[in-house]
Every structure is written in C-alpha cells, then in structure tokens.
Short mmCIF file of C-alpha atoms and ligand atoms in Angstrom, two decimals:
data_model
loop_
_atom_site.label_atom_id
_atom_site.label_comp_id
_atom_site.label_asym_id
_atom_site.label_seq_id
_atom_site.Cartn_x
_atom_site.Cartn_y
_atom_site.Cartn_z
CA MET A 1 102.18 49.19 -76.25
CA LYS A 2 99.15 51.15 -75.63
CA LEU A 3 97.65 49.65 -78.64
CA LEU A 4 98.54 46.21 -77.57
CA ILE A 5 96.95 46.80 -74.41
CA PHE A 6 94.00 48.17 -75.95
CA ILE A 7 93.72 45.31 -78.19
CA SER A 8 93.93 42.58 -75.88
CA LEU A 9 91.25 44.40 -73.60
CA LEU A 10 88.88 44.37 -76.93
CA ALA A 11 89.43 40.94 -77.39
CA VAL A 12 88.52 40.03 -73.79
CA PHE A 13 85.09 42.41 -74.08
CA CYS A 14 84.37 40.60 -77.37
CA ASP A 15 84.69 37.23 -75.88
CA ALA A 16 82.85 38.12 -73.12
CA ALA A 17 79.93 39.22 -75.74
CA LEU A 18 80.26 36.34 -77.65
CA ARG A 19 80.06 34.20 -74.98
CA HIS A 20 76.20 33.85 -74.97
CA ASP A 21 76.40 32.33 -78.60
CA ARG A 22 76.71 29.51 -76.75
CA PHE A 23 74.49 28.16 -74.26
CA PRO A 24 76.46 27.52 -70.47
CA ASP A 25 77.71 24.00 -70.01
CA ASP A 26 75.41 23.86 -66.79
CA PHE A 27 72.34 25.29 -68.37
CA LEU A 28 69.86 22.84 -68.22
CA PHE A 29 68.48 21.45 -71.41
CA GLY A 30 65.20 19.19 -71.39
CA THR A 31 61.65 18.30 -72.52
CA ALA A 32 58.60 18.33 -70.61
CA THR A 33 55.46 16.15 -70.18
CA ALA A 34 52.53 15.80 -67.83
CA SER A 35 51.07 12.60 -66.03
CA TYR A 36 47.43 12.72 -67.62
CA GLN A 37 48.52 13.45 -71.10
CA ILE A 38 51.36 10.54 -71.38
CA GLU A 39 50.73 7.78 -68.53
CA GLY A 40 47.63 6.08 -69.59
CA GLY A 41 46.99 3.26 -66.66
CA TRP A 42 43.81 5.45 -65.69
CA ASN A 43 42.61 2.90 -63.45
CA ALA A 44 45.77 0.44 -63.13
CA ASP A 45 46.34 -1.13 -59.82
CA ASP A 46 44.77 1.16 -56.96
CA LYS A 47 44.83 4.55 -58.61
CA GLY A 48 41.93 6.76 -57.67
CA GLU A 49 39.65 8.80 -60.26
CA ASN A 50 40.70 12.11 -61.19
CA ILE A 51 38.73 15.12 -62.60
CA TRP A 52 40.13 14.44 -66.61
CA ASP A 53 39.05 10.73 -66.13
CA ARG A 54 35.63 11.67 -64.92
CA MET A 55 34.96 14.39 -67.29
CA THR A 56 36.25 12.38 -70.48
CA HIS A 57 34.50 9.44 -69.45
CA THR A 58 30.97 11.14 -68.89
CA ARG A 59 31.24 14.28 -71.11
CA PRO A 60 33.17 12.47 -74.09
CA GLU A 61 31.53 15.48 -76.61
CA VAL A 62 34.03 17.99 -75.01
CA ILE A 63 37.11 16.65 -76.30
CA LYS A 64 37.48 17.53 -80.04
CA ASP A 65 38.12 13.77 -81.06
CA ARG A 66 35.97 12.21 -78.39
CA SER A 67 39.48 10.51 -76.96
CA ASN A 68 40.72 10.59 -73.39
CA GLY A 69 43.94 9.73 -71.40
CA ASP A 70 42.67 6.10 -70.47
CA ASP A 71 46.09 4.85 -72.43
CA ALA A 72 47.46 7.92 -73.69
CA ALA A 73 51.01 7.08 -74.71
CA ASP A 74 51.13 4.10 -71.96
CA THR A 75 54.03 5.99 -70.18
CA TYR A 76 53.07 3.55 -67.42
CA ASN A 77 54.23 0.51 -69.16
CA ASN A 78 56.96 2.52 -71.77
CA TYR A 79 58.85 4.32 -69.11
CA LYS A 80 62.13 2.78 -70.24
CA ARG A 81 61.40 3.69 -73.78
CA ASP A 82 60.72 7.36 -72.62
CA VAL A 83 63.86 7.29 -70.64
CA GLU A 84 65.94 6.16 -73.93
CA MET A 85 64.62 8.69 -75.91
CA MET A 86 66.01 11.39 -73.21
CA ARG A 87 69.34 9.85 -73.77
CA GLU A 88 69.06 9.69 -77.60
CA LEU A 89 68.30 13.42 -77.29
CA GLY A 90 71.05 13.61 -74.59
CA LEU A 91 68.97 15.30 -72.42
CA ASP A 92 69.94 17.06 -69.27
CA ALA A 93 66.91 17.25 -67.52
CA TYR A 94 63.37 16.14 -68.08
CA ARG A 95 60.12 17.65 -66.36
CA PHE A 96 57.26 15.25 -65.93
CA SER A 97 54.35 15.48 -63.23
CA LEU A 98 52.88 13.15 -60.50
CA SER A 99 49.47 11.98 -60.60
CA TRP A 100 47.89 12.94 -57.20
CA SER A 101 45.34 9.96 -57.68
CA ARG A 102 47.83 7.18 -58.38
CA ILE A 103 49.80 8.24 -55.38
CA LEU A 104 46.99 8.93 -53.10
CA PRO A 105 43.96 6.86 -54.40
CA ASN A 106 41.79 8.49 -51.59
CA GLY A 107 43.07 12.46 -52.31
CA LEU A 108 43.90 12.45 -48.83
CA ALA A 109 47.23 11.22 -47.30
CA ASN A 110 45.80 8.60 -44.98
CA LYS A 111 46.56 5.82 -47.52
CA VAL A 112 49.86 5.92 -49.99
CA SER A 113 49.51 3.44 -52.77
CA GLU A 114 52.67 1.10 -53.18
CA ALA A 115 52.20 0.77 -56.94
CA GLY A 116 51.92 4.30 -57.60
CA VAL A 117 54.95 5.03 -55.82
CA ALA A 118 56.88 2.30 -57.18
CA PHE A 119 55.98 3.56 -60.78
CA TYR A 120 57.70 6.81 -60.14
CA ASN A 121 60.68 5.48 -58.30
CA ASN A 122 61.27 3.47 -61.30
CA TYR A 123 61.10 6.32 -63.78
CA ILE A 124 63.19 8.34 -61.62
CA ASN A 125 65.81 5.52 -60.97
CA GLU A 126 65.82 4.90 -64.60
CA MET A 127 66.80 8.77 -65.51
CA LEU A 128 69.06 8.89 -62.84
CA ALA A 129 70.92 5.80 -64.22
CA TYR A 130 71.77 8.02 -67.10
CA ASN A 131 72.54 11.36 -65.54
CA ILE A 132 69.40 12.93 -66.37
CA THR A 133 68.05 15.37 -63.70
CA PRO A 134 64.28 14.75 -62.94
CA MET A 135 62.30 18.09 -62.35
CA VAL A 136 58.87 17.17 -60.95
CA THR A 137 55.83 19.11 -61.06
CA LEU A 138 53.35 18.09 -57.91
CA TYR A 139 50.24 19.31 -59.96
CA HIS A 140 49.46 19.30 -63.83
CA TRP A 141 45.89 19.50 -63.78
CA ASP A 142 44.49 16.11 -62.68
CA LEU A 143 42.72 16.68 -59.17
CA PRO A 144 41.46 13.25 -57.46
CA GLN A 145 37.73 14.01 -58.23
CA LYS A 146 36.58 13.05 -54.63
CA LEU A 147 38.78 16.61 -53.90
CA GLN A 148 36.75 18.06 -56.59
CA ASP A 149 33.59 16.81 -55.25
CA LEU A 150 34.50 18.72 -51.95
CA GLY A 151 34.94 21.96 -53.81
CA GLY A 152 38.32 21.44 -55.21
CA PHE A 153 40.25 24.61 -55.60
CA ALA A 154 37.36 26.49 -54.40
CA SER A 155 37.52 24.92 -51.25
CA PRO A 156 39.31 26.76 -48.12
CA TYR A 157 40.72 23.23 -47.47
CA PHE A 158 42.46 22.96 -50.53
CA PRO A 159 45.91 24.39 -48.97
CA GLU A 160 45.81 21.55 -46.35
CA TRP A 161 44.71 18.94 -48.75
CA PHE A 162 47.84 20.21 -51.22
CA GLU A 163 50.34 20.39 -48.04
CA ASN A 164 49.71 16.77 -47.12
CA TYR A 165 50.05 15.47 -50.69
CA ALA A 166 53.22 17.64 -50.90
CA LYS A 167 54.55 16.10 -47.76
CA VAL A 168 53.96 12.46 -49.12
CA VAL A 169 55.91 13.41 -51.97
CA PHE A 170 58.93 14.90 -50.48
CA THR A 171 59.03 11.99 -48.17
CA GLN A 172 59.13 9.39 -51.29
CA PHE A 173 61.11 10.98 -53.61
CA GLY A 174 62.98 13.95 -52.15
CA ASP A 175 66.23 12.06 -51.62
CA ARG A 176 66.31 11.85 -55.46
CA VAL A 177 64.57 14.75 -56.81
CA LYS A 178 65.98 18.36 -56.51
CA TYR A 179 63.41 20.31 -58.53
CA TRP A 180 60.05 20.87 -57.77
CA ILE A 181 57.33 22.51 -59.06
CA THR A 182 54.20 22.95 -57.02
CA PHE A 183 51.73 23.81 -59.67
CA ASN A 184 51.57 24.14 -63.55
CA GLU A 185 49.81 27.21 -65.01
CA PRO A 186 47.76 28.47 -62.30
CA ARG A 187 45.69 30.68 -64.83
CA GLU A 188 44.54 27.68 -66.78
CA ILE A 189 43.57 25.56 -63.85
CA CYS A 190 41.57 28.48 -62.17
CA TYR A 191 40.43 30.39 -65.14
CA GLN A 192 40.15 27.66 -67.73
CA GLY A 193 38.69 25.15 -65.39
CA TYR A 194 36.68 27.16 -62.96
CA GLY A 195 35.74 30.49 -64.75
CA TYR A 196 35.37 28.87 -68.20
CA VAL A 197 35.15 25.49 -69.98
CA GLU A 198 38.41 25.05 -71.38
CA LYS A 199 39.91 22.54 -68.78
CA ALA A 200 38.20 20.13 -66.24
CA PRO A 201 36.45 20.51 -64.30
CA ILE A 202 34.60 23.07 -66.85
CA LEU A 203 32.75 24.70 -63.58
CA ASN A 204 31.90 28.07 -66.21
CA ILE A 205 31.54 30.04 -62.60
CA THR A 206 32.65 33.38 -64.39
CA ASP A 207 32.18 35.83 -61.57
CA VAL A 208 33.78 34.28 -58.74
CA GLY A 209 35.35 30.72 -59.94
CA THR A 210 39.11 31.97 -61.34
CA TYR A 211 39.50 34.38 -58.13
CA TYR A 212 38.27 31.81 -55.28
CA CYS A 213 40.37 29.15 -56.99
CA ALA A 214 43.66 31.72 -57.26
CA LYS A 215 43.59 32.57 -53.67
CA ASN A 216 43.74 28.76 -52.32
CA LEU A 217 46.22 28.05 -55.03
CA VAL A 218 48.84 30.57 -54.28
CA LEU A 219 48.11 29.69 -50.29
CA GLY A 220 48.52 26.02 -51.39
CA HIS A 221 51.76 26.73 -53.22
CA ALA A 222 53.14 28.44 -50.38
CA ARG A 223 52.36 25.89 -47.98
CA ALA A 224 54.13 23.05 -49.87
CA TYR A 225 56.92 25.61 -50.39
CA HIS A 226 57.34 25.96 -46.48
CA VAL A 227 56.80 22.51 -45.61
CA TYR A 228 59.91 21.83 -48.27
CA ASN A 229 61.95 24.52 -46.79
CA ASP A 230 61.20 23.68 -43.03
CA LEU A 231 61.25 20.07 -43.13
CA PHE A 232 62.95 18.41 -46.52
CA LYS A 233 65.33 21.13 -47.78
CA PRO A 234 67.79 21.03 -44.92
CA THR A 235 68.54 17.48 -45.72
CA GLN A 236 67.40 17.14 -49.13
CA GLY A 237 68.82 20.54 -50.41
CA GLY A 238 66.89 21.06 -53.60
CA GLU A 239 64.74 23.79 -54.79
CA CYS A 240 60.91 24.36 -54.90
CA GLY A 241 59.16 27.03 -57.45
CA ILE A 242 55.82 27.32 -59.31
CA THR A 243 55.41 27.34 -62.96
CA ILE A 244 53.26 30.39 -64.60
CA SER A 245 52.09 30.23 -67.76
CA VAL A 246 53.41 33.85 -69.20
CA ASN A 247 52.99 34.65 -72.84
CA TRP A 248 53.77 38.14 -73.92
CA MET A 249 51.20 40.75 -73.51
CA GLY A 250 52.43 44.00 -75.22
CA PRO A 251 50.56 47.26 -76.03
CA LEU A 252 49.17 47.53 -79.58
CA THR A 253 50.22 51.37 -79.84
CA ASP A 254 52.55 53.22 -77.81
CA SER A 255 49.44 55.26 -76.44
CA GLU A 256 48.88 56.07 -72.58
CA GLU A 257 46.02 53.96 -73.10
CA ASP A 258 47.01 50.80 -74.59
CA LEU A 259 50.20 50.87 -72.54
CA TYR A 260 47.79 50.81 -69.28
CA ALA A 261 45.56 48.20 -71.03
CA ALA A 262 48.75 45.93 -71.61
CA GLU A 263 49.61 46.10 -67.99
CA ILE A 264 46.10 45.34 -67.03
CA LYS A 265 46.06 42.51 -69.07
CA ARG A 266 49.08 41.07 -67.45
CA GLN A 267 47.97 41.64 -63.89
CA ALA A 268 44.90 39.42 -64.61
CA ASP A 269 46.68 36.53 -66.75
CA TRP A 270 49.65 36.24 -64.82
CA GLY A 271 50.17 39.03 -62.07
CA ILE A 272 47.49 37.28 -59.82
CA PHE A 273 49.80 34.29 -59.55
CA ALA A 274 53.03 35.84 -59.88
CA GLU A 275 52.75 39.31 -57.94
CA PRO A 276 51.70 37.65 -54.38
CA ILE A 277 54.69 35.18 -54.67
CA PHE A 278 57.42 37.32 -56.14
CA SER A 279 56.98 40.96 -55.61
CA GLU A 280 58.20 43.02 -53.01
CA GLN A 281 54.99 43.90 -51.67
CA GLY A 282 53.07 41.07 -52.02
CA GLY A 283 49.28 40.50 -52.09
CA PHE A 284 47.27 40.48 -55.61
CA PRO A 285 48.46 43.19 -58.26
CA LYS A 286 47.33 46.69 -56.88
CA GLU A 287 45.47 48.16 -59.95
CA PHE A 288 43.83 45.06 -61.20
CA SER A 289 42.36 44.45 -57.65
CA GLU A 290 41.12 48.03 -57.51
CA ILE A 291 39.28 47.52 -60.92
CA VAL A 292 37.76 43.91 -59.39
CA ALA A 293 36.62 45.66 -55.94
CA LYS A 294 34.70 48.38 -58.05
CA LYS A 295 33.30 46.47 -60.30
CA SER A 296 32.21 44.12 -57.73
CA ALA A 297 30.45 46.86 -55.58
CA GLU A 298 28.53 47.90 -58.72
CA GLN A 299 27.48 44.70 -59.19
CA GLY A 300 25.81 44.40 -56.30
CA TYR A 301 28.27 42.10 -54.25
CA PRO A 302 28.88 42.64 -50.58
CA SER A 303 32.78 42.27 -51.19
CA SER A 304 35.45 42.15 -53.89
CA ARG A 305 34.95 39.09 -56.18
CA LEU A 306 38.76 38.84 -56.14
CA PRO A 307 39.13 37.87 -52.30
CA ALA A 308 42.41 39.56 -50.54
CA PHE A 309 44.30 38.48 -48.52
CA THR A 310 44.92 38.85 -44.61
CA GLU A 311 47.97 40.39 -43.52
CA GLU A 312 49.23 36.92 -42.20
CA GLU A 313 48.77 35.26 -45.45
CA ARG A 314 50.64 38.28 -47.59
CA GLU A 315 53.69 37.74 -45.41
CA TYR A 316 53.62 34.04 -45.91
CA VAL A 317 53.42 34.02 -49.62
CA ARG A 318 55.90 36.62 -50.32
CA GLY A 319 59.20 35.26 -51.30
CA ALA A 320 57.83 31.47 -51.09
CA SER A 321 59.74 30.04 -54.19
CA ASP A 322 63.23 29.49 -55.27
CA PHE A 323 62.61 30.15 -58.82
CA PHE A 324 60.25 31.24 -61.32
CA GLY A 325 59.04 28.62 -63.89
CA VAL A 326 57.76 30.07 -66.93
CA ASN A 327 55.55 28.15 -69.40
CA HIS A 328 55.92 30.63 -72.73
CA TYR A 329 54.44 29.75 -76.18
CA THR A 330 53.38 32.92 -78.15
CA ALA A 331 52.33 36.41 -77.73
CA ASN A 332 49.70 38.81 -78.30
CA LEU A 333 48.84 42.85 -78.82
CA ILE A 334 46.62 44.63 -76.15
CA SER A 335 44.68 47.44 -77.17
CA ALA A 336 42.20 49.80 -74.69
CA ASN A 337 39.60 49.82 -77.34
CA GLU A 338 39.66 47.66 -80.33
CA TYR A 339 39.48 43.91 -81.22
CA LYS A 340 37.20 43.20 -77.83
CA GLY A 341 35.57 39.69 -77.56
CA ASN A 342 32.18 38.83 -76.65
CA TRP A 343 32.74 37.77 -72.83
CA PRO A 344 30.04 37.20 -70.00
CA VAL A 345 29.65 39.89 -67.81
CA PRO A 346 30.91 39.59 -64.70
CA SER A 347 34.34 37.64 -65.66
CA MET A 348 37.62 37.88 -65.51
CA TYR A 349 37.88 38.84 -68.92
CA ALA A 350 34.94 41.61 -68.50
CA ASP A 351 37.09 42.76 -65.51
CA VAL A 352 40.08 43.39 -67.79
CA ASP A 353 37.95 44.82 -70.81
CA VAL A 354 40.51 45.12 -73.45
CA GLY A 355 41.13 43.65 -76.89
CA THR A 356 43.78 41.35 -78.08
CA TYR A 357 45.09 41.34 -81.78
CA VAL A 358 47.73 39.01 -83.15
CA PRO A 359 49.30 40.38 -86.25
CA PRO A 360 48.69 37.98 -89.50
CA GLU A 361 52.28 37.86 -90.47
CA TRP A 362 53.00 35.94 -87.40
CA VAL A 363 53.33 32.17 -88.81
CA PRO A 364 50.42 30.13 -87.09
CA ALA A 365 50.83 26.60 -85.45
CA ALA A 366 48.03 24.08 -85.59
CA SER A 367 46.95 25.29 -82.14
CA SER A 368 44.62 28.21 -83.02
CA TRP A 369 46.18 30.17 -80.20
CA LEU A 370 49.77 29.61 -81.12
CA LYS A 371 51.91 31.76 -83.58
CA LEU A 372 55.54 32.23 -83.74
CA ALA A 373 55.71 36.07 -82.35
CA PRO A 374 58.91 37.42 -82.84
CA ASN A 375 61.27 38.14 -79.43
CA SER A 376 58.47 37.12 -77.41
CA ILE A 377 60.66 35.10 -74.86
CA PHE A 378 63.11 38.25 -74.70
CA ASN A 379 60.12 40.26 -74.16
CA ALA A 380 58.54 38.49 -71.22
CA LEU A 381 61.47 37.01 -69.39
CA THR A 382 63.39 40.73 -69.38
CA HIS A 383 60.16 42.31 -67.99
CA LEU A 384 59.60 39.48 -65.34
CA HIS A 385 63.24 40.20 -64.73
CA ASN A 386 62.87 43.89 -63.77
CA ARG A 387 59.68 43.69 -62.21
CA TYR A 388 60.39 40.95 -59.62
CA ASN A 389 63.92 41.89 -58.78
CA GLY A 390 66.05 39.34 -61.02
CA PRO A 391 64.61 35.87 -59.54
CA VAL A 392 66.18 32.59 -60.95
CA PHE A 393 63.91 31.26 -64.15
CA TYR A 394 63.75 28.18 -65.78
CA ILE A 395 61.67 27.87 -69.11
CA THR A 396 59.72 25.02 -68.37
CA GLU A 397 57.67 24.67 -71.27
CA ASN A 398 58.19 26.16 -75.24
CA GLY A 399 57.16 24.06 -78.22
CA TRP A 400 55.07 24.03 -81.35
CA SER A 401 52.03 22.25 -82.39
CA GLN A 402 51.44 20.32 -85.76
CA LEU A 403 48.72 17.87 -87.55
CA LEU A 404 49.61 14.45 -87.65
CA GLU A 405 49.24 14.62 -91.28
CA GLU A 406 51.95 17.22 -91.56
CA GLY A 407 54.92 14.29 -90.83
CA TYR A 408 58.23 13.89 -89.73
CA GLU A 409 59.56 17.10 -91.79
CA ASP A 410 58.70 19.28 -89.32
CA ASP A 411 60.32 22.52 -90.36
CA SER A 412 57.87 24.96 -89.05
CA ARG A 413 58.63 23.17 -85.20
CA ILE A 414 62.12 23.59 -85.84
CA ALA A 415 62.08 27.21 -87.07
CA TYR A 416 60.22 27.87 -83.96
CA TYR A 417 62.46 26.34 -81.67
CA ARG A 418 65.56 28.44 -83.03
CA ALA A 419 63.67 31.37 -82.93
CA ALA A 420 62.94 30.70 -79.09
CA LEU A 421 66.28 29.59 -78.24
CA ASN A 422 67.85 32.82 -79.66
CA SER A 423 65.53 34.40 -77.60
CA VAL A 424 66.92 32.59 -74.84
CA LEU A 425 70.38 33.46 -76.02
CA ASP A 426 69.20 37.05 -75.85
CA CYS A 427 67.66 36.83 -72.51
CA LEU A 428 71.34 35.47 -70.89
CA HIS A 429 73.01 38.13 -73.06
CA ALA A 430 70.69 40.66 -70.96
CA GLY A 431 71.77 39.53 -67.70
CA VAL A 432 68.56 37.48 -67.08
CA ASP A 433 69.26 34.55 -64.26
CA LEU A 434 67.69 31.92 -66.83
CA ARG A 435 69.00 28.39 -65.77
CA GLY A 436 67.16 25.90 -68.21
CA TYR A 437 64.78 25.19 -71.05
CA MET A 438 62.42 22.31 -71.33
CA ALA A 439 60.90 21.94 -74.81
CA TRP A 440 57.28 21.11 -75.00
CA SER A 441 57.13 17.96 -75.54
CA LEU A 442 59.60 15.06 -75.68
CA MET A 443 56.44 13.36 -77.70
CA ASP A 444 53.04 13.43 -78.77
CA ASN A 445 50.70 13.44 -76.22
CA PHE A 446 46.65 13.80 -75.36
CA GLU A 447 46.28 17.71 -75.59
CA TRP A 448 43.47 18.33 -73.36
CA MET A 449 40.48 19.65 -75.19
CA GLN A 450 41.92 18.91 -78.32
CA GLY A 451 42.57 15.31 -78.18
CA TYR A 452 45.32 13.84 -80.37
CA THR A 453 44.52 16.30 -82.83
CA GLU A 454 47.54 18.79 -82.22
CA ARG A 455 50.72 17.26 -82.03
CA PHE A 456 53.52 18.62 -80.00
CA GLY A 457 56.20 16.10 -79.82
CA LEU A 458 59.59 16.16 -80.77
CA TYR A 459 58.82 12.32 -81.49
CA GLU A 460 55.72 10.94 -82.77
CA VAL A 461 53.54 8.86 -81.01
CA ASP A 462 51.58 5.95 -82.87
CA PHE A 463 48.60 5.92 -80.89
CA THR A 464 46.74 2.96 -82.80
CA SER A 465 49.89 0.68 -82.28
CA PRO A 466 49.86 -1.16 -79.08
CA GLN A 467 53.31 -0.32 -78.11
CA LYS A 468 52.40 3.46 -78.71
CA THR A 469 55.63 3.33 -80.78
CA ARG A 470 57.64 6.61 -80.86
CA THR A 471 59.76 7.64 -83.67
CA PRO A 472 62.03 10.93 -83.61
CA ARG A 473 60.77 13.91 -86.02
CA LYS A 474 63.59 15.74 -87.59
CA SER A 475 63.23 18.41 -84.83
CA ALA A 476 64.73 15.51 -82.45
CA PHE A 477 67.88 15.67 -84.50
CA VAL A 478 67.92 19.42 -84.62
CA TYR A 479 67.42 19.81 -80.93
CA LYS A 480 69.99 16.98 -79.96
CA HIS A 481 72.73 19.12 -82.12
CA ILE A 482 71.50 21.97 -80.27
CA ILE A 483 72.23 20.52 -76.88
CA SER A 484 75.72 18.59 -78.11
CA THR A 485 76.96 21.73 -79.34
CA ARG A 486 75.24 24.13 -77.20
CA ALA A 487 74.88 26.49 -79.75
CA ILE A 488 72.47 26.97 -82.80
CA ASP A 489 73.57 26.23 -86.21
CA PRO A 490 70.94 27.66 -88.60
CA ASP A 491 72.02 25.60 -91.42
CA TYR A 492 72.18 22.05 -89.35
CA GLU A 493 70.50 19.17 -91.71
CA PRO A 494 70.60 15.83 -90.18
CA ASP A 495 71.66 13.19 -92.81
CA THR A 496 70.50 10.14 -91.13
CA ARG A 497 66.39 9.37 -89.69
CA THR A 498 68.10 7.05 -87.23
CA MET A 499 68.56 8.02 -83.91
CA TRP A 500 72.02 6.93 -81.83
CA ILE A 501 72.58 7.43 -78.39
CA ASP A 502 76.04 9.12 -77.62
CA GLU A 503 78.74 7.32 -75.96
CA GLY A 504 79.16 8.54 -72.28
CA HIS A 505 75.29 9.55 -71.91
C1 LIG B 601 50.74 24.28 -71.83
O1 LIG B 601 49.49 25.03 -71.87
C2 LIG B 601 50.13 22.84 -71.12
O2 LIG B 601 50.91 23.14 -69.67
C3 LIG B 601 50.51 21.82 -71.14
O3 LIG B 601 49.93 20.70 -70.74
C4 LIG B 601 49.82 21.54 -72.88
O4 LIG B 601 50.04 20.73 -73.56
C5 LIG B 601 50.80 22.78 -73.79
O5 LIG B 601 50.62 23.85 -72.95
C6 LIG B 601 50.54 22.87 -74.88
O6 LIG B 601 49.10 23.58 -75.25
O7 LIG B 601 44.08 32.21 -76.60
O8 LIG B 601 42.49 31.87 -74.96
O9 LIG B 601 42.51 30.23 -76.94
C7 LIG B 601 49.58 26.00 -72.67
C8 LIG B 601 48.75 27.12 -72.08
C9 LIG B 601 46.88 26.81 -73.77
C10 LIG B 601 47.00 28.77 -72.41
C11 LIG B 601 46.10 27.28 -74.44
C12 LIG B 601 45.82 29.22 -73.24
C13 LIG B 601 44.34 28.93 -74.94
C14 LIG B 601 44.14 30.19 -74.84
N1 LIG B 601 47.72 27.52 -73.05
N2 LIG B 601 45.69 28.76 -74.23
S1 LIG B 601 43.25 31.30 -75.98
#
C-alpha cells in the first residue's frame, strides 16, 4: 500500500516536471516586425517625414547597400498577405509597430491622419478576424523629423509629445489592442542614435547624448503608461509595458573583478532603462550612476552627465509597467581588464570601461554581433527575474540572420530557434513568469544600417519583385510545427515546400 502511494506520488511529481517539456496552451507564440522595416509607403497619403526617411535620403552612404525603407516589403499594400502568413504559421500573436508620422503627420497631436489610422485599422481587423492577437509597439525608431529638429529625445518636451501621441493611439485602437509596448530597445535608440552613429539620427554626441535621451525616454514611457492606466485600462482592460534589449552579459572568469565588471556592463546596457521602472528603489542604477558622476566631475562637467531623477520623477516612474518585454539575441563575456575597445572619451563605453569577449566556438550568424550563445535566454531571464522580483515577461524578439544566398534551407536558423526555445522551456521550468515568444522576424525586412544584406525572415522576401513576393523558408515549417504541437521535436523534417492553413485557424 505504502509503495503504491509512493509510486502514484512519484507519477504526479514526474508529470509536473515533464509538463514544461511542452509549452502551455495559453503561451503566446508570435512573430515580430517594425513599421519602417516592412511598410514602405514612405510618403503615401499624408504621411509625414521621419528620421529614417531623412537619413537614408540625405546620407545614403551610411546604409551598407545604399538602400532605404521607401518600399521595403510594401506591407502598406500587402497587409492581407502578411496576415495570411500569420495564419499559415498558426500564430497566436503578432507584434508590429506604428509609424508615428503616418498617424500624426505633424508629429504633434493636432491632426490625426485618416489614411494612416485606416491602414492600421485594416491590419488589426484582418488579424482579429483570424484570432491573431495584436501586440503593438508605439515606437520602433521612426521619430517624426520635425520632433528631431526640435531636439528629439533630448528635448525636455519629449515626454509630453509621446504622451499625446500615445493618447491618440489608445483612443483609435485600444478597443481591439490589449498588448501595448511603448518603446522598442531604449539602448539602441539612445546609445546608437544619440551617443554613436549606428542608428538615425546618428548624432554621435558621445558624452551626454545617450544619457539625456535615457532620462526623457523613461519619463515618456511612464507618462504613456499612466495615461493608459488612468484613462484607458479601466474600460479597455489591456496591458502596457516596454521592450528592452537584454543580451546576456556574464563574467569572463569568476574573479571578483570580472563579476563586478559584468554587473557594471549590465547596469549601463539595460539597467539605466530597467532599474528606474522595475527595481524596488527606482532611479538609475546605483554603482553606474556613481561612476558617471565621479568621471563627470573629473572631466570638468558642472554636474553628472547622467542626469538624476527628482524624487517626484523617481516615484512616478517606479513600477510603471505591466510587463517586461525582452529582445534577446546573444551574449558577451565581460572582462575587467582584457579585450577593451578604443572608445571615445567621454562616452558611455568609456564610463563602463570593460572588455567584451566572444568565444570562437559560438556559431556566427550573418550579423557580426550575433552568435549562438548557449543558455543565454535562461541566463538573462533568470537574472532579471531575481533582480526585479519576478515580473511578467514576454520575449518580444529573438532571431537569426543569414545572407540571401544561403537560400531556403536555413538549417542554422532552425538550430538557433530550437536552442532558444529549449532555453525558454528551462525558464518556465525555473518559475520565470514568461508568457510569450515573438520570433524576429515574420519576413525579411530593412535591417537598418545593413540594408537588405542581412535576412532575419521565416519568410524570404523578394525585394526586386513588384509584389515583394514572400516565400516560406524551412524554418517557417519548423516554427509552425513547434507552435501546433507546443513542443520541440529535434528530428522534425518538413516534407513539403508548400505552406497550408490548418482548419480552424
Ligand atoms: C533588434 O535589434 C531590433 O529591434 C530590430 O529592429 C532588428 O531588425 C533586429 O533586432 C535585428 O538586428 O555588438 O555593438 O555591434 C537588435 C539589437 C543589434 C543591438 C545590433 C546591438 C549591435 C551591437 N542590436 N547591435 S554591437
């Protein structure tokens, strides 16, 4: 009898343990894209000019193949085909972004474009007709040029502009959209755009660009969150969060010095955005703030180059998010003394002053920065889970690039997705409250400074064809199989090159 009870208890426990070899039924599987990277229609109807229009038109040499997003995948005219692909994949959700200057041609909220709103209404309604949940990013890097001319994210008016834009968006689409992301990747907006030359508006203001932008971005996020919370959530009932790029930054060795170096690197890379919103005490990360304050004083600045929050601002921002969106791609190993780069002084990199190392055995993608780093999703998410007291997470991007010539048999992408999704299962098993996963990307798109030379799509896009023809790669079939079975079969080999739509989807 005792033995029987023991055996049945064992069965219950094993079942509990095994449960996470499958993804829960309500886990949201999706794909992600961004407006400038796919839409085209850069001057369709009354759309206003944005910073990517301006930069690619006036400085074409900064884009590797001198291309731009004028037409991109022409989703502006092909949105029905996009939704058909979502149905082919059997997606639960689709993450995409809104073009601010398509909705507000003047940047400011005095005039709402009917054509712009109609386009997004059509896109959203088409998804909903097939039970696909829209997850909408308000800002994925395409600021109205006029607001840039006024200082962009460095302007103290920025939080107000963003709040007004957010209000328009919630009013227009909030009856149907229940997942809102304010910003995509603050670090890339602020560091790459203001502190360096990797994203529009390529300001390269290395000393304070990143930091002024960071403070205003965080305040803008909080204003949009509070507006949603106070005026829309009570009737619309959705969630509002932010997406931060969190690649894993672990220590190169387990020396005290390297452990500390990795902590400072994490504080600078994502902590200046995550800490004010998700930490108990709020404000910018403590050690990194102290470093910048000290260096600023030594460099003769009258106050820290990283502006502090007032007590009131700190309280306003603290806790202002319903979930933590994570874009995750890869990892770096951090060293206190070795592998340092040649960065300008003063700059964020000089403030951090650590080296980064990537082991040669990590398989490389087509993008120079992207390697398959083992367990990196697990390392990143369990770290955030512990540090920020177990928030709700969504992985809002994760994916792999290839060169176009590599064709449809994208086995390295398949290997990457399988490894990443196994790491997702490990997170679920460890108790991380991770509720969804968006693969980057549904289809090939304009890869920013790399133009069309690096391809992230589950579907290939033929950018030379008038229809911007979309064709599934092998990875699309594999992802479809994972979504429908809620499990990863390492041996699954699709036996057809033809996509189909499952009954009931
Ligand atoms: C995401 O950014 C974007 O949200 C998306 O729009 C984009 O298409 C996608 O990923 C693929 O790139 O090691 O200093 O050279 C990814 C974020 C990409 C962050 C490249 C840092 C260069 C870092 N990053 N990047 S570096």
